[in-house]
CSV table of C-alpha atoms and ligand atoms in Angstrom, one decimal:
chain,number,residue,atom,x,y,z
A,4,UNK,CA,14.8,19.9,21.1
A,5,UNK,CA,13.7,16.8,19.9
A,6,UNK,CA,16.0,14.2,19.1
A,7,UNK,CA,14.2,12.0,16.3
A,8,UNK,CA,15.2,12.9,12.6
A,9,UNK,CA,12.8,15.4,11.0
A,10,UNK,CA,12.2,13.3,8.2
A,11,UNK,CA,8.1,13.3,9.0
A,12,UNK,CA,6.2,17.2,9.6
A,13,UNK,CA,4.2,15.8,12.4
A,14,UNK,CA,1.0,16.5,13.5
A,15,UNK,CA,0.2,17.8,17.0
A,16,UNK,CA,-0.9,15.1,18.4
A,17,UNK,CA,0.5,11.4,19.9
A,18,UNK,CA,-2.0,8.1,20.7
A,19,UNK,CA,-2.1,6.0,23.4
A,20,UNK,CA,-4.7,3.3,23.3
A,21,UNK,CA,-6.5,2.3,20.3
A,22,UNK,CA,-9.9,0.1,19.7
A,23,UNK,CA,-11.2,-1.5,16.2
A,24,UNK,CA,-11.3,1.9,14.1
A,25,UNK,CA,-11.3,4.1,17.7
A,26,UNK,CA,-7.7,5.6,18.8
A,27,UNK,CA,-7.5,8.1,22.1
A,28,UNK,CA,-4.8,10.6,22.0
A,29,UNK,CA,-2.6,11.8,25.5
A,30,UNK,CA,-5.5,14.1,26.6
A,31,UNK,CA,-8.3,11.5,26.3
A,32,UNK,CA,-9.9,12.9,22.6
A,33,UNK,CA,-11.2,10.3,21.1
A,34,UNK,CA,-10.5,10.1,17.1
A,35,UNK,CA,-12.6,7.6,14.5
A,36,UNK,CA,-9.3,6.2,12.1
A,37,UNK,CA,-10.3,6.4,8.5
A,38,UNK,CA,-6.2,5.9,7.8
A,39,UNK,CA,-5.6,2.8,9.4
A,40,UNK,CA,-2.2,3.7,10.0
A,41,UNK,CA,-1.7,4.1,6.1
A,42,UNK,CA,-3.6,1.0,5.6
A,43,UNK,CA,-1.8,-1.5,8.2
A,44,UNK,CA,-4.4,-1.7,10.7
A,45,UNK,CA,-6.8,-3.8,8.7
A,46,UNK,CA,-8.0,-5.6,11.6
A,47,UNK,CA,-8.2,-2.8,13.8
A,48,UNK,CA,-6.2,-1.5,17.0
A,49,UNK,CA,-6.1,-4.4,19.7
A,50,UNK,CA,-8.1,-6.9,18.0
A,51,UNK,CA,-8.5,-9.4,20.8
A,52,UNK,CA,-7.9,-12.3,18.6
A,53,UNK,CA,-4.6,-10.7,17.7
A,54,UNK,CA,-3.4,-9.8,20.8
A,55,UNK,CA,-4.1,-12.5,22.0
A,56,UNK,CA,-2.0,-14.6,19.3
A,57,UNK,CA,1.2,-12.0,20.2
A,58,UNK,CA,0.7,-12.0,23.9
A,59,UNK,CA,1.2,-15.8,23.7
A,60,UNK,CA,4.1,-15.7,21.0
A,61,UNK,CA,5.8,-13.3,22.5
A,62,UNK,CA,6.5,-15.4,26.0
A,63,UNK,CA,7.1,-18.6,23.9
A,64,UNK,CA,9.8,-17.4,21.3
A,65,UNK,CA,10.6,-14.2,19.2
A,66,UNK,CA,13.5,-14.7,16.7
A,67,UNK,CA,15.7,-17.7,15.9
A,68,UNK,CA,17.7,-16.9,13.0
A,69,UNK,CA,16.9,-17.9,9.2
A,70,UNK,CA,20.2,-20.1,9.9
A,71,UNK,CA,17.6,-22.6,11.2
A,72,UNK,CA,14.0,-23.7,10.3
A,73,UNK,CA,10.9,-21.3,11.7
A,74,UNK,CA,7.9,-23.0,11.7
A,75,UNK,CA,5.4,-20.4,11.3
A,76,UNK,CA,7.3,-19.0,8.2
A,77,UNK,CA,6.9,-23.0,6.8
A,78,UNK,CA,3.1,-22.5,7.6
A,79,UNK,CA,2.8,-18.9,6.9
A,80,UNK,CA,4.5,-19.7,3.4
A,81,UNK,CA,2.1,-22.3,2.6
A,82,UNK,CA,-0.9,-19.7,3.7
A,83,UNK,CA,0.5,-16.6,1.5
A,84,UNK,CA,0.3,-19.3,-1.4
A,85,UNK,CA,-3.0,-20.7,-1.2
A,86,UNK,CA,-4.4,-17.6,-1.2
A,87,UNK,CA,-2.3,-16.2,-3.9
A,88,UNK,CA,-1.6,-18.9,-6.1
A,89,UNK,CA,2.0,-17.6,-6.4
A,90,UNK,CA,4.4,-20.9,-5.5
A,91,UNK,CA,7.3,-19.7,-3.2
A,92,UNK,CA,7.9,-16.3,-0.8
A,93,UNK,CA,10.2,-14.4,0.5
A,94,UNK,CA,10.3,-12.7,3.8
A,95,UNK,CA,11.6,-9.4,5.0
A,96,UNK,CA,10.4,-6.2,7.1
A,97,UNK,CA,9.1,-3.7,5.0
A,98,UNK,CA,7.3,-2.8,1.6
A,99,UNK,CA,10.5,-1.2,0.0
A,100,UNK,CA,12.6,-4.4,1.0
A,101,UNK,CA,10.0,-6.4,-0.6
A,102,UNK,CA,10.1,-4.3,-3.9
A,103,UNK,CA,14.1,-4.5,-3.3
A,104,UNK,CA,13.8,-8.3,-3.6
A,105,UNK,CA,11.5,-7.7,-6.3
A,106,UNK,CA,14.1,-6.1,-8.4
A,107,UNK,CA,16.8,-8.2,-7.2
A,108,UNK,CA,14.5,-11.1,-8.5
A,109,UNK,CA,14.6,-9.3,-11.9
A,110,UNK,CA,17.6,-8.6,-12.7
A,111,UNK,CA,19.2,-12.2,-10.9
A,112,UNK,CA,16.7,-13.7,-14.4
A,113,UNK,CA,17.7,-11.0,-16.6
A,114,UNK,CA,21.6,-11.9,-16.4
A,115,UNK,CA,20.6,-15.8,-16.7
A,116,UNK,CA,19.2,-14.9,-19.7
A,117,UNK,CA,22.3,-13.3,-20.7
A,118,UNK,CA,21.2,-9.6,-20.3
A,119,UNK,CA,24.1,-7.3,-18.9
A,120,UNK,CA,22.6,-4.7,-17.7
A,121,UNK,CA,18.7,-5.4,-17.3
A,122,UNK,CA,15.8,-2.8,-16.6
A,123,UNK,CA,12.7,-3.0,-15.7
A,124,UNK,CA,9.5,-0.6,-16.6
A,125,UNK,CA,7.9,1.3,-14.2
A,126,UNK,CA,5.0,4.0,-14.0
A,127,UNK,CA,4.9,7.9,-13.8
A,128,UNK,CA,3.3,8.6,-10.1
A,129,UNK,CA,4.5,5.5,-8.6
A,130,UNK,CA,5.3,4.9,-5.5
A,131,UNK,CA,7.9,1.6,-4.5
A,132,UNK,CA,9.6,2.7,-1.4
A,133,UNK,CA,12.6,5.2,-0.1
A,134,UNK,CA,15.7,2.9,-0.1
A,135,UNK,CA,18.0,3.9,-2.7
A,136,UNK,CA,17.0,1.0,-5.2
A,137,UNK,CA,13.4,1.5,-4.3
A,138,UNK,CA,13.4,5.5,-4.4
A,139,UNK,CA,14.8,5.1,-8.0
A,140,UNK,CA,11.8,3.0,-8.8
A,141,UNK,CA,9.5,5.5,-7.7
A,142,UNK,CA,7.9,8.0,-10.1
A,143,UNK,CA,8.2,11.2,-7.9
A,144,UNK,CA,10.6,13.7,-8.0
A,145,UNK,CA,10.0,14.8,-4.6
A,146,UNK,CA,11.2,11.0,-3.4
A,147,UNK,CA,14.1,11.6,-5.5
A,148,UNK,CA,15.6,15.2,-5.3
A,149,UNK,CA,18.9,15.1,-3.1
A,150,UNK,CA,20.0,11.2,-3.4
A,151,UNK,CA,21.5,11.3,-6.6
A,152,UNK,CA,22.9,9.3,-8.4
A,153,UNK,CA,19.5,7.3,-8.7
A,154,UNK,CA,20.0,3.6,-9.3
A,155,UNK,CA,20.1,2.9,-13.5
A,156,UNK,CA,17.9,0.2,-15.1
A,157,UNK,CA,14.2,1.8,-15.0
A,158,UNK,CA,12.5,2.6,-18.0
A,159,UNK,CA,9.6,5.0,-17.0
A,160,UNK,CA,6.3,4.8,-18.7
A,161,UNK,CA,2.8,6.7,-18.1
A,162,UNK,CA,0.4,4.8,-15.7
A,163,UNK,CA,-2.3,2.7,-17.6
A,164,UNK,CA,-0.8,3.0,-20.7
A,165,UNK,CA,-0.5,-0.6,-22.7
A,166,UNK,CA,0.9,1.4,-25.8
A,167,UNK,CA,3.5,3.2,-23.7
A,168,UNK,CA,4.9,-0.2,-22.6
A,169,UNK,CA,4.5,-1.8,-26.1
A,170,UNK,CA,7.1,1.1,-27.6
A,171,UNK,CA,9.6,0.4,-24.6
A,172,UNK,CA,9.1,-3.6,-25.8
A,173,UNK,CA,9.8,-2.8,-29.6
A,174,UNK,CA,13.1,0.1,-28.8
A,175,UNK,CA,14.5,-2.0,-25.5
A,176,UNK,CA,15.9,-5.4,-25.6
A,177,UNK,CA,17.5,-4.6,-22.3
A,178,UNK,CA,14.5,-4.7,-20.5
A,179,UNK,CA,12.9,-7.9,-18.2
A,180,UNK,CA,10.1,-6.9,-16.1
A,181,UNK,CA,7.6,-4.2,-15.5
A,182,UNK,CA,7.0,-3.3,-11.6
A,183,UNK,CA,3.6,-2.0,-11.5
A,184,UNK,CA,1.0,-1.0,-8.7
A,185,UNK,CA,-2.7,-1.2,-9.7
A,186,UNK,CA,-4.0,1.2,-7.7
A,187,UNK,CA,-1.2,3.7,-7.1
A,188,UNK,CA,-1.4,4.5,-3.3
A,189,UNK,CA,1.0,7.5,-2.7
A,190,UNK,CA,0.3,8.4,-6.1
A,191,UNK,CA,-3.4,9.7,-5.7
A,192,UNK,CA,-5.5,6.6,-5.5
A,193,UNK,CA,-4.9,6.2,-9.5
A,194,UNK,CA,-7.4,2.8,-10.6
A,195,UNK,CA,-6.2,0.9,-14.0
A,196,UNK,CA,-8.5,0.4,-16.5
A,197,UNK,CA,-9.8,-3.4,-16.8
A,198,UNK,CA,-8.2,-4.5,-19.4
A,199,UNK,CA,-4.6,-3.0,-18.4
A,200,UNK,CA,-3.6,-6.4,-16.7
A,201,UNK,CA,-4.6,-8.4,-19.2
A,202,UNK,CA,-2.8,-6.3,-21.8
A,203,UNK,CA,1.2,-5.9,-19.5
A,204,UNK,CA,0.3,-10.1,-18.9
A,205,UNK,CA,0.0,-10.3,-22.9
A,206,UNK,CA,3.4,-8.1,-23.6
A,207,UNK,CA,5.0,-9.2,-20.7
A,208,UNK,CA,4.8,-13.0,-21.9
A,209,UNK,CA,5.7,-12.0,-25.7
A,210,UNK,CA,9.0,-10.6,-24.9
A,211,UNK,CA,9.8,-13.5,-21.4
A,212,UNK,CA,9.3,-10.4,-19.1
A,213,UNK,CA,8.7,-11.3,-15.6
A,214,UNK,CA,5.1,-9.7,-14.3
A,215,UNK,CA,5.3,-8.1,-11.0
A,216,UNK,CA,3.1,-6.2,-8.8
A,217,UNK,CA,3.1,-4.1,-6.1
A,218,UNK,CA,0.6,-4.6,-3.7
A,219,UNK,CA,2.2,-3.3,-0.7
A,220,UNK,CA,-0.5,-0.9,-0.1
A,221,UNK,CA,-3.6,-2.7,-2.2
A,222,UNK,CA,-2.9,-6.2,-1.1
A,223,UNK,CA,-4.1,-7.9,2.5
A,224,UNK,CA,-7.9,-7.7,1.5
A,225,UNK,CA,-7.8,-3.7,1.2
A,226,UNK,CA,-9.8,-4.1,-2.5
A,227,UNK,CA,-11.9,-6.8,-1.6
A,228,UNK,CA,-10.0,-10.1,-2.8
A,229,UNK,CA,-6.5,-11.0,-1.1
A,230,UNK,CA,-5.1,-9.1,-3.7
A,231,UNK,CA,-6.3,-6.5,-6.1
A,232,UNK,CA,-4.8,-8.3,-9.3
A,233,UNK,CA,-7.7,-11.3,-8.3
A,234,UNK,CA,-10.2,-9.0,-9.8
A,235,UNK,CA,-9.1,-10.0,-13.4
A,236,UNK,CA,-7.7,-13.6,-14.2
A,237,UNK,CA,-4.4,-12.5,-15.1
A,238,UNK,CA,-2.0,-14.4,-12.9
A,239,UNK,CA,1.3,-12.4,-12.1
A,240,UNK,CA,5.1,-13.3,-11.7
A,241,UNK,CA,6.1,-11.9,-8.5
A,242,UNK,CA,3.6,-10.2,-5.9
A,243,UNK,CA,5.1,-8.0,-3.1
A,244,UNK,CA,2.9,-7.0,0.0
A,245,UNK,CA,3.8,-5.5,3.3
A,246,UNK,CA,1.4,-2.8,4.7
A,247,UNK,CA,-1.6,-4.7,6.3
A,248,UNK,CA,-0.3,-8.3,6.5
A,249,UNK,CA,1.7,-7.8,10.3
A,250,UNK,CA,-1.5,-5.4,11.3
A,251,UNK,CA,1.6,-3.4,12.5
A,252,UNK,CA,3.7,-5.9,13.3
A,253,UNK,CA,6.5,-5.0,10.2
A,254,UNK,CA,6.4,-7.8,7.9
A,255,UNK,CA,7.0,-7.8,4.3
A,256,UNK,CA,7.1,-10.5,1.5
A,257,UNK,CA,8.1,-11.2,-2.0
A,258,UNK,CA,6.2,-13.8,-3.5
A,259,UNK,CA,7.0,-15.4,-6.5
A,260,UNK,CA,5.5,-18.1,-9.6
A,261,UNK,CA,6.5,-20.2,-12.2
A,262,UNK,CA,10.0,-19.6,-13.4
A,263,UNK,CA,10.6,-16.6,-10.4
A,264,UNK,CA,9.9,-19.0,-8.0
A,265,UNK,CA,13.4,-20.8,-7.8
A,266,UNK,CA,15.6,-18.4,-9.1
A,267,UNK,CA,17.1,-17.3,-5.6
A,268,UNK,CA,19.9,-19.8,-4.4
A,269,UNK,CA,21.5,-19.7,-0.9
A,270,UNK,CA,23.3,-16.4,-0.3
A,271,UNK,CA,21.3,-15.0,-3.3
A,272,UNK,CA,19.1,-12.9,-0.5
A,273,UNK,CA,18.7,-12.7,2.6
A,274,UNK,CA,17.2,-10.7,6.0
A,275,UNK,CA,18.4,-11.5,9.4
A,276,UNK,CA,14.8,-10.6,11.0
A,277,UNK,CA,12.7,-11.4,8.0
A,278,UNK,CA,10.1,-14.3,8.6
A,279,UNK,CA,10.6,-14.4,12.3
A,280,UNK,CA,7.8,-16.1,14.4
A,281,UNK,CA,6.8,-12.8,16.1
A,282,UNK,CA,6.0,-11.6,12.3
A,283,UNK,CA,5.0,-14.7,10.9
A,284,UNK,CA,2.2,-15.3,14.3
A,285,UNK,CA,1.0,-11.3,13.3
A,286,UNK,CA,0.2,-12.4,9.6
A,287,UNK,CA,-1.5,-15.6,10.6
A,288,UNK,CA,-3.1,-14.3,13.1
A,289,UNK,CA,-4.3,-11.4,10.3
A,290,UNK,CA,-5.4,-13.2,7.7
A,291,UNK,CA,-7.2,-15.6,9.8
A,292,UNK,CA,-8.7,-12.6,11.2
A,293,UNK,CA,-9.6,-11.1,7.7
A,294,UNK,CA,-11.3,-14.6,6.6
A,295,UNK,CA,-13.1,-15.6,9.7
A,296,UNK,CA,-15.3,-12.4,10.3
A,297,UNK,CA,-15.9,-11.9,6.5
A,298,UNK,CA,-13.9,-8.8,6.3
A,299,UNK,CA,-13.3,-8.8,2.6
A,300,UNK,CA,-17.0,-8.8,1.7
A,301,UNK,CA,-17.5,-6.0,4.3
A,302,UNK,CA,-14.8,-3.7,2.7
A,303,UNK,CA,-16.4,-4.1,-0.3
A,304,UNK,CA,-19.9,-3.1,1.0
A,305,UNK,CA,-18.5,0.2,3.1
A,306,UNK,CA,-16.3,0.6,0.4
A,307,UNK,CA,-19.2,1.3,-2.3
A,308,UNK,CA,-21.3,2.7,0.6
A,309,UNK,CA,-18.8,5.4,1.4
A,310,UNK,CA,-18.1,6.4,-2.2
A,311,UNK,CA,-21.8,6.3,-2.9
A,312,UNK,CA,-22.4,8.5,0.3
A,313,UNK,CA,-19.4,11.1,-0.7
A,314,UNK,CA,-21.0,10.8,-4.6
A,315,UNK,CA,-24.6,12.0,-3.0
A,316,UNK,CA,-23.1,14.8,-0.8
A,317,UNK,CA,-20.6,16.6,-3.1
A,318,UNK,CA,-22.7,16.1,-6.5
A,319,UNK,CA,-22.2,19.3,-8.1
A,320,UNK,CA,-19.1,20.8,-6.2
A,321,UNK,CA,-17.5,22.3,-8.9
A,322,UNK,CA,-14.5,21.4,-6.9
A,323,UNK,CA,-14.4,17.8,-6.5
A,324,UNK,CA,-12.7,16.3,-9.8
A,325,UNK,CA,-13.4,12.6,-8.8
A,326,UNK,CA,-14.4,10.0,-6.2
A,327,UNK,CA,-12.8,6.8,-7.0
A,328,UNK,CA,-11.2,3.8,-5.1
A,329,UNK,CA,-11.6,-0.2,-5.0
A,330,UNK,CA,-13.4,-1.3,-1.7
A,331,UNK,CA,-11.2,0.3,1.3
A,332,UNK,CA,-8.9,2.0,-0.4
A,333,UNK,CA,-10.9,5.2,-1.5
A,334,UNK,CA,-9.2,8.7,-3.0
A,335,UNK,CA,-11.1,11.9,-3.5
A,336,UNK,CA,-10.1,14.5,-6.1
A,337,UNK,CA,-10.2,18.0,-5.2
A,338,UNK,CA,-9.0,20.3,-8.1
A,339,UNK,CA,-6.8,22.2,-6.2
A,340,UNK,CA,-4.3,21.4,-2.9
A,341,UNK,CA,-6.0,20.3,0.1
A,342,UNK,CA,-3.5,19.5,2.7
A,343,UNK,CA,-5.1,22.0,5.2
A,344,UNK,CA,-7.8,19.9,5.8
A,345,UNK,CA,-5.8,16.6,7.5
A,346,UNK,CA,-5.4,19.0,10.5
A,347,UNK,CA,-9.5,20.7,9.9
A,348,UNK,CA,-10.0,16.5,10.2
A,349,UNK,CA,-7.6,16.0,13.5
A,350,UNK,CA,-9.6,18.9,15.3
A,351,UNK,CA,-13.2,17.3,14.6
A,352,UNK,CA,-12.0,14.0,15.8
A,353,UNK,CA,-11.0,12.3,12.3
A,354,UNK,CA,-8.0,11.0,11.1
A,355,UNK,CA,-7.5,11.2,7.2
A,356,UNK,CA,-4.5,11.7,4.7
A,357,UNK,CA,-3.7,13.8,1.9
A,358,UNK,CA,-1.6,12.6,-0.8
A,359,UNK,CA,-0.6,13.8,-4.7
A,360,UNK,CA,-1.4,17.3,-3.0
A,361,UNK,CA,-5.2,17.1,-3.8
A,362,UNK,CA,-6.2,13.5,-3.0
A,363,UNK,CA,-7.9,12.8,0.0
A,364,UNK,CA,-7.0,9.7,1.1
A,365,UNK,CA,-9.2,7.1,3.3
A,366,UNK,CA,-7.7,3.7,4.2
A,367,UNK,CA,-10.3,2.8,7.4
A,368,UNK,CA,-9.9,-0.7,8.9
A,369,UNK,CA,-11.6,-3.5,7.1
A,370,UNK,CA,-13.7,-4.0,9.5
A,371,UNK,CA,-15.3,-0.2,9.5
A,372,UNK,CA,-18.9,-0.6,10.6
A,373,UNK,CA,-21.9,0.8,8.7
A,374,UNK,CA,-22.7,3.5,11.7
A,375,UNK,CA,-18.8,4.3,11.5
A,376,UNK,CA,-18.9,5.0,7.6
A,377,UNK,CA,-21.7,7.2,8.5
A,378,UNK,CA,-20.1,9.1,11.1
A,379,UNK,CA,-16.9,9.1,8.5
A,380,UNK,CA,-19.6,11.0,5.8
A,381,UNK,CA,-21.2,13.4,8.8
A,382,UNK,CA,-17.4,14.6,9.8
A,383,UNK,CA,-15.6,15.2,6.2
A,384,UNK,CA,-18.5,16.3,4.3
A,385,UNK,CA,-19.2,19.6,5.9
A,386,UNK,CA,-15.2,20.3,6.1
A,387,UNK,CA,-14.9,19.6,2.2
A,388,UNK,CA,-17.7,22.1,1.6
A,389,UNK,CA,-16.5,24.8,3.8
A,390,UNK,CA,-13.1,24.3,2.2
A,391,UNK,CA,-14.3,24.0,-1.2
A,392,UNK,CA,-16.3,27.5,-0.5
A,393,UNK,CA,-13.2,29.1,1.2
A,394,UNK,CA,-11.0,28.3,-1.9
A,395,UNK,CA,-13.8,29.6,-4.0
A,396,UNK,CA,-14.3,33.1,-1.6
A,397,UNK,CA,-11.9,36.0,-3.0
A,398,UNK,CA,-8.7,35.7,-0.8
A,399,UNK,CA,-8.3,38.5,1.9
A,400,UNK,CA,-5.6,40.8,1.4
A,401,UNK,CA,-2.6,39.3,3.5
A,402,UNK,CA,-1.8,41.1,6.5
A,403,UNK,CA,1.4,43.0,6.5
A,404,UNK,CA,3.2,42.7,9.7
B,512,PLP,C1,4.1,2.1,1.5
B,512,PLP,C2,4.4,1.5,0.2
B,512,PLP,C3,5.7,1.0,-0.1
B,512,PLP,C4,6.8,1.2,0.9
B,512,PLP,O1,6.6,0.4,2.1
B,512,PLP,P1,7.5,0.7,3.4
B,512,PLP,O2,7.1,-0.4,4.3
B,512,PLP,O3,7.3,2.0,3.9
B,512,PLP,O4,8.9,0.5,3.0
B,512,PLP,C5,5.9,0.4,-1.3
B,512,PLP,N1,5.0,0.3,-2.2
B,512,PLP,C6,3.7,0.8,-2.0
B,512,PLP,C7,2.7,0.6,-3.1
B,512,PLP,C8,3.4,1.4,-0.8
B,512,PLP,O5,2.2,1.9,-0.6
């Protein structure tokens, strides 16, 4: 019997050496990673550069303490806001405990403004995290169900709806922040329409409601820009990322402008491993990566190519409702469940996701190469048709035992 918690249904298979978007598994198969490790690997498995950067951090020093000053957090704090125009951070392990200090951010401003009990607006089919605070946030049931009581003070609106948020302004005076991801991950790969910043920016600073995004999963580069909310001009309140900034090293932040930016006093917050210089050397050492070999501009290019690609070889498939995405981060629609084919992928040598049941999700490295892309479109494309065509066949009679 296996002694880890069940809390993942595992596939069959374990890896033990990995190269740019190549990972081997215990038996020598060699898999081409279109998940990225649920988009962490940005860089790649054993970017030299990177490992490199640990290798020597790791025989130099791995954790003080925040009781004392870390210079790499000084320097990584000064990186995360130049490219993000945001004015102070936070640092902690994961994506839910940056959402956590999100929502500790929000209500911390909502009681200084005199607000008892304040809530914050979030979106049908998000996704925040699994801590208790975090899971409460989320707009899944399935996150939910069993750890009841959830945590009060969300107000739950439909994604990409500006006049389901302006209702909630007009009927809630308890409310002081809307917590928002613009391209829900877990939730399906759902894009925002452009003009949906814009409007939350406009309601958000009519009623002195702080701004904050999620870009655990969309920030790092994964769109295209730094951050997915640089594709409009709208300038947020608090940012949170996680997922590719360590390249699996865990790091998380919580950054935060403006009026968010000093709101946290000592003892307000705190994490005894957040910011340490193992993490902060991973990030540096990642976004250097993702600026110095252009990888921004090159998720944009696969990006469109492999949506273009999938848009050629399923036109007229009945069965695929939508391909849609923003550079690497890339979800297509089937109309009915698809989970089957993550393991139809694993035994041709591909490693994808399914998510929202009939999503399939593709998070490759940023630094997926033309050729790769191509061999991504030659491996999926024929298992989508025959599953499209299976689902289509009348079902054999199921075999009595
Ligand atoms: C993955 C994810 C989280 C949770 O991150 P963890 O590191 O697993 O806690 C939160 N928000 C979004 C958008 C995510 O994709």
């Amino acid at each position: 019997m296996s002694h880890v918690m069940t809390t993942y249904a595992r596939l069959p298979v374990a890896f033990e050496r990995g190269e740019g978007a190549w990972l081997w598994d215990t038996n020598g198969k060699r898999y081409l990673d279109a998940l990225a490790g649920i988009a962490v690997c940005g860089v790649g498995h054993s970017h030299p550069k990177l490992t490199a950067v640990l290798r020597e951090q790791i025989g130099r020093l791995i954790h003080t303490s925040n009781l004392y000053g870390i210079t790499l957090q000084e320097e990584l704090g000064d990186r995360l806001a130049a490219i993000s125009g945001m004015d102070t951070v936070f640092f902690c392990n994961s994506g839910c405990e940056a959402n956590e200090a999100a929502i500790k951010l929000a209500r911390y401003y909502g009681h200084q403004k005199g607000i008892e009990a304040p809530a914050i607006v979030v979106m049908e089919k998000a996704f925040h995290g699994r801590t208790i605070a975090t899971l409460s946030a989320t707009g899944s049931r399935k996150v939910q169900a069993g750890f009841e009581p959830l945590v009060a003070g969300f107000v739950r609106v439909p994604f990409d709806d500006l006049a389901a948020v302006k209702r909630v302004a007009e009927n809630n005076r308890s409310v002081v922040a809307v917590l928002v991801e613009l391209i829900q991950g877990e939730g399906g790969i759902n894009v925002c329409h452009s003009g949906y910043l814009n409007g939350l920016r406009e309601i958000c600073d009519a009623h002195q409601w702080l701004l904050m995004l999620d870009e655990v999963q969309s920030g790092t580069g994964r769109t295209g820009a730094w951050f997915a909310f640089q594709h409009s001009g709208v300038k947020p309140d608090v940012v949170t990322l996680a997922k590719g900034l360590g390249n699996g090293v865990p790091i998380g932040v919580c950054l935060a402008a403006a009026q968010a930016a000093k709101l946290f006093k000592p003892g307000s917050h705190g994490s005894t491993f957040g910011g340490n210089p193992l993490a902060c050397a991973a990030a540096l050492a990642t976004l250097g990566i993702i600026e110095d070999e252009g990888l921004m501009k090159n998720a944009v290019e696969i990006g469109d190519f492999i949506r273009a690609g999938f848009g050629t070889r399923l036109a007229g498939q009945p069965g695929v409702r939508e391909i849609r995405g923003m550079g690497l981060m890339i979800g297509i629609e089937l109309v009915q469940p698809c989970g089957d084919l993550v393991q139809q992928a694993l035994d041709a040598g591909l490693l994808i996701n399914v998510t929202a049941d009939n999503v399939i999700r593709l998070l490759p490295p940023l630094n997926f190469t033309r050729e790769q892309a191509e061999q991504l479109l030659d491996m999926l494309t024929p298992l989508v048709l025959d599953f499209l065509s299976q689902q289509a066949a009348p079902q054999p009679a199921a075999q009595s035992a």
